[in-house]
Amino acid sequence: MRIASFIFLWVSCFTAKAQEKTVQHIGWKGNRIELHTINNKQQSCTVLLGKDSLKVFLINDNAKVIELFTIQRIPNENFSGGFIKNSNIYLYLDNPKKDNLHSLLYNIDSKILSENLVPFVLKSGKIINKLSSNNYFFYFTLNAKTSEFVIYRFNDEMHYDTIRYTSAPGIVEDMKNKD
């Protein structure tokens, strides 16, 4: 019984510590704010999207904000995802009216932000999902015309790999009918 009590108190101590609150005033008003998070093993990045800008918080493994920067947002852009790799934060935004992705690269060490437009056109492809992982950002699409499942893996701010899998007959039609 003493061992069970000790374990309970020990877990409670760490749980209470993990629930400490950090408050950060961002100065925005309104109800059109989105929250997105990407992470790797050492740190996480929380992205707040407002009407005209992004606020990016880099948070270390002790849940302390170690970096905060603001980026102007291009109208009609939506946050797609990103990743943190080699002291860089990669963020991707898309605009449904344009044939490219807006990529943002922030170097944590030098504090330099660079922006790029990545040519990216989904011809007849339907986006199934997007995934931010430790070292890459992925688009998963389904192309109805070619019956292909296509994965786009973004490696850095300008380059991506395309992997195509031929899907079995009927899968594309089943996916289209689920909408």
Short mmCIF file of C-alpha atoms in Angstrom, two decimals:
data_model
loop_
_atom_site.label_atom_id
_atom_site.label_comp_id
_atom_site.label_asym_id
_atom_site.label_seq_id
_atom_site.Cartn_x
_atom_site.Cartn_y
_atom_site.Cartn_z
CA MET A 1 0.00 0.00 0.00
CA ARG A 2 2.86 2.37 0.79
CA ILE A 3 4.41 1.74 -2.61
CA ALA A 4 1.12 2.54 -4.35
CA SER A 5 0.79 5.78 -2.35
CA PHE A 6 4.37 6.76 -3.14
CA ILE A 7 3.83 6.14 -6.88
CA PHE A 8 0.59 8.15 -6.82
CA LEU A 9 2.28 11.13 -5.10
CA TRP A 10 5.28 10.95 -7.42
CA VAL A 11 3.06 10.95 -10.55
CA SER A 12 0.90 13.75 -9.11
CA CYS A 13 4.00 15.89 -8.54
CA PHE A 14 5.05 15.62 -12.20
CA THR A 15 1.50 16.02 -13.49
CA ALA A 16 1.02 19.24 -11.51
CA LYS A 17 4.31 20.57 -12.86
CA ALA A 18 3.27 19.79 -16.45
CA GLN A 19 0.05 21.75 -16.01
CA GLU A 20 1.72 25.07 -15.24
CA LYS A 21 0.33 27.88 -17.36
CA THR A 22 2.27 30.23 -19.58
CA VAL A 23 0.43 33.37 -20.61
CA GLN A 24 1.56 35.40 -23.61
CA HIS A 25 -0.25 38.57 -24.67
CA ILE A 26 -0.44 38.69 -28.47
CA GLY A 27 -2.44 41.90 -28.92
CA TRP A 28 -5.05 40.52 -31.32
CA LYS A 29 -8.79 40.97 -31.08
CA GLY A 30 -11.52 39.07 -32.86
CA ASN A 31 -12.68 35.54 -33.34
CA ARG A 32 -10.75 34.55 -36.49
CA ILE A 33 -7.60 33.11 -34.95
CA GLU A 34 -6.29 29.65 -35.85
CA LEU A 35 -3.81 27.60 -33.84
CA HIS A 36 -1.39 25.05 -35.34
CA THR A 37 1.51 23.16 -33.78
CA ILE A 38 4.50 21.38 -35.28
CA ASN A 39 7.27 19.71 -33.31
CA ASN A 40 10.34 17.55 -33.23
CA LYS A 41 12.01 15.76 -30.33
CA GLN A 42 13.66 18.85 -28.84
CA GLN A 43 11.17 21.66 -29.39
CA SER A 44 7.79 22.64 -30.72
CA CYS A 45 6.50 25.52 -32.74
CA THR A 46 3.05 27.01 -32.22
CA VAL A 47 1.67 29.09 -35.06
CA LEU A 48 -1.20 31.53 -34.51
CA LEU A 49 -2.86 32.80 -37.67
CA GLY A 50 -4.64 36.10 -37.48
CA LYS A 51 -6.37 38.00 -40.23
CA ASP A 52 -3.23 39.69 -41.52
CA SER A 53 -0.28 38.02 -39.80
CA LEU A 54 1.21 34.92 -38.20
CA LYS A 55 2.75 34.79 -34.76
CA VAL A 56 5.22 31.94 -34.34
CA PHE A 57 6.29 30.73 -30.90
CA LEU A 58 9.27 28.41 -30.60
CA ILE A 59 8.97 26.43 -27.38
CA ASN A 60 11.72 24.30 -25.82
CA ASP A 61 11.28 20.94 -24.11
CA ASN A 62 10.71 22.72 -20.75
CA ALA A 63 7.62 24.48 -22.21
CA LYS A 64 9.33 27.88 -22.22
CA VAL A 65 8.96 30.27 -25.15
CA ILE A 66 12.47 30.79 -26.49
CA GLU A 67 11.64 32.64 -29.70
CA LEU A 68 8.73 34.72 -30.95
CA PHE A 69 8.42 36.31 -34.36
CA THR A 70 5.63 37.80 -36.45
CA ILE A 71 5.18 37.44 -40.22
CA GLN A 72 2.77 39.34 -42.45
CA ARG A 73 0.13 37.05 -43.95
CA ILE A 74 -0.85 37.27 -47.60
CA PRO A 75 -4.66 37.51 -47.96
CA ASN A 76 -6.51 34.19 -48.51
CA GLU A 77 -3.53 32.05 -47.51
CA ASN A 78 -4.20 28.98 -45.40
CA PHE A 79 -1.71 27.26 -43.15
CA SER A 80 -0.82 23.82 -44.52
CA GLY A 81 1.92 22.61 -42.18
CA GLY A 82 5.62 22.55 -41.56
CA PHE A 83 8.52 21.02 -39.68
CA ILE A 84 11.60 21.86 -37.63
CA LYS A 85 14.98 20.55 -38.81
CA ASN A 86 18.64 21.58 -38.41
CA SER A 87 17.90 24.83 -36.51
CA ASN A 88 15.35 25.84 -39.15
CA ILE A 89 11.59 26.23 -38.99
CA TYR A 90 9.86 25.48 -42.29
CA LEU A 91 6.25 26.67 -42.69
CA TYR A 92 3.99 26.23 -45.73
CA LEU A 93 0.94 28.27 -46.62
CA ASP A 94 -1.27 27.78 -49.64
CA ASN A 95 -3.56 30.05 -51.56
CA PRO A 96 -6.28 28.18 -53.47
CA LYS A 97 -6.24 30.87 -56.17
CA LYS A 98 -2.54 30.46 -56.98
CA ASP A 99 -0.41 27.62 -58.36
CA ASN A 100 2.25 27.70 -55.70
CA LEU A 101 2.94 27.28 -52.02
CA HIS A 102 4.29 30.12 -49.95
CA SER A 103 7.16 28.70 -47.91
CA LEU A 104 8.72 30.44 -44.95
CA LEU A 105 12.13 29.52 -43.60
CA TYR A 106 13.22 30.88 -40.24
CA ASN A 107 16.76 30.14 -39.09
CA ILE A 108 16.73 29.92 -35.31
CA ASP A 109 20.45 30.67 -34.90
CA SER A 110 20.78 33.67 -37.24
CA LYS A 111 17.18 34.92 -36.70
CA ILE A 112 16.82 35.38 -40.47
CA LEU A 113 13.47 34.83 -42.19
CA SER A 114 13.29 34.05 -45.90
CA GLU A 115 10.21 33.60 -48.05
CA ASN A 116 9.84 31.58 -51.25
CA LEU A 117 7.15 30.60 -53.70
CA VAL A 118 7.29 26.90 -54.53
CA PRO A 119 5.66 25.94 -57.85
CA PHE A 120 3.06 23.41 -56.80
CA VAL A 121 0.06 22.52 -58.94
CA LEU A 122 -2.31 19.68 -58.15
CA LYS A 123 -3.69 18.82 -61.56
CA SER A 124 -6.77 16.65 -61.08
CA GLY A 125 -5.51 15.69 -57.67
CA LYS A 126 -7.64 15.80 -54.58
CA ILE A 127 -5.94 16.50 -51.27
CA ILE A 128 -6.74 13.71 -48.83
CA ASN A 129 -4.61 14.92 -45.94
CA LYS A 130 -1.57 16.97 -44.89
CA LEU A 131 0.96 15.87 -42.30
CA SER A 132 3.69 17.73 -40.44
CA SER A 133 6.35 15.31 -39.20
CA ASN A 134 9.75 15.61 -37.48
CA ASN A 135 11.76 16.31 -40.64
CA TYR A 136 9.28 16.69 -43.49
CA PHE A 137 5.91 18.05 -44.51
CA PHE A 138 3.61 15.81 -46.59
CA TYR A 139 0.65 16.27 -48.90
CA PHE A 140 -1.36 13.09 -49.56
CA THR A 141 -3.46 13.27 -52.72
CA LEU A 142 -5.55 11.04 -54.89
CA ASN A 143 -5.57 11.52 -58.65
CA ALA A 144 -8.85 10.26 -60.12
CA LYS A 145 -7.72 10.43 -63.76
CA THR A 146 -4.65 8.25 -63.30
CA SER A 147 -5.94 6.18 -60.33
CA GLU A 148 -2.85 7.13 -58.36
CA PHE A 149 -2.22 7.81 -54.71
CA VAL A 150 0.42 10.57 -54.71
CA ILE A 151 2.60 11.69 -51.81
CA TYR A 152 4.46 15.00 -51.94
CA ARG A 153 7.29 15.16 -49.37
CA PHE A 154 8.69 18.64 -48.76
CA ASN A 155 12.37 18.47 -47.80
CA ASP A 156 13.19 22.16 -47.41
CA GLU A 157 11.84 25.58 -48.36
CA MET A 158 11.99 24.98 -52.13
CA HIS A 159 12.19 21.25 -52.89
CA TYR A 160 9.85 18.31 -52.66
CA ASP A 161 9.79 14.71 -53.80
CA THR A 162 6.83 13.06 -55.50
CA ILE A 163 6.01 9.42 -54.83
CA ARG A 164 3.26 7.77 -56.88
CA TYR A 165 1.40 4.55 -56.14
CA THR A 166 -1.05 3.04 -58.57
CA SER A 167 -4.25 2.30 -56.69
CA ALA A 168 -6.50 -0.67 -57.20
CA PRO A 169 -9.52 -0.20 -59.45
CA GLY A 170 -12.52 1.13 -57.58
CA ILE A 171 -10.63 2.80 -54.73
CA VAL A 172 -10.64 6.20 -56.41
CA GLU A 173 -14.37 5.98 -57.05
CA ASP A 174 -14.97 4.92 -53.44
CA MET A 175 -12.99 7.91 -52.19
CA LYS A 176 -14.89 10.30 -54.47
CA ASN A 177 -18.23 8.92 -53.26
CA LYS A 178 -17.35 9.46 -49.56
CA ASP A 179 -17.56 13.24 -49.99
#
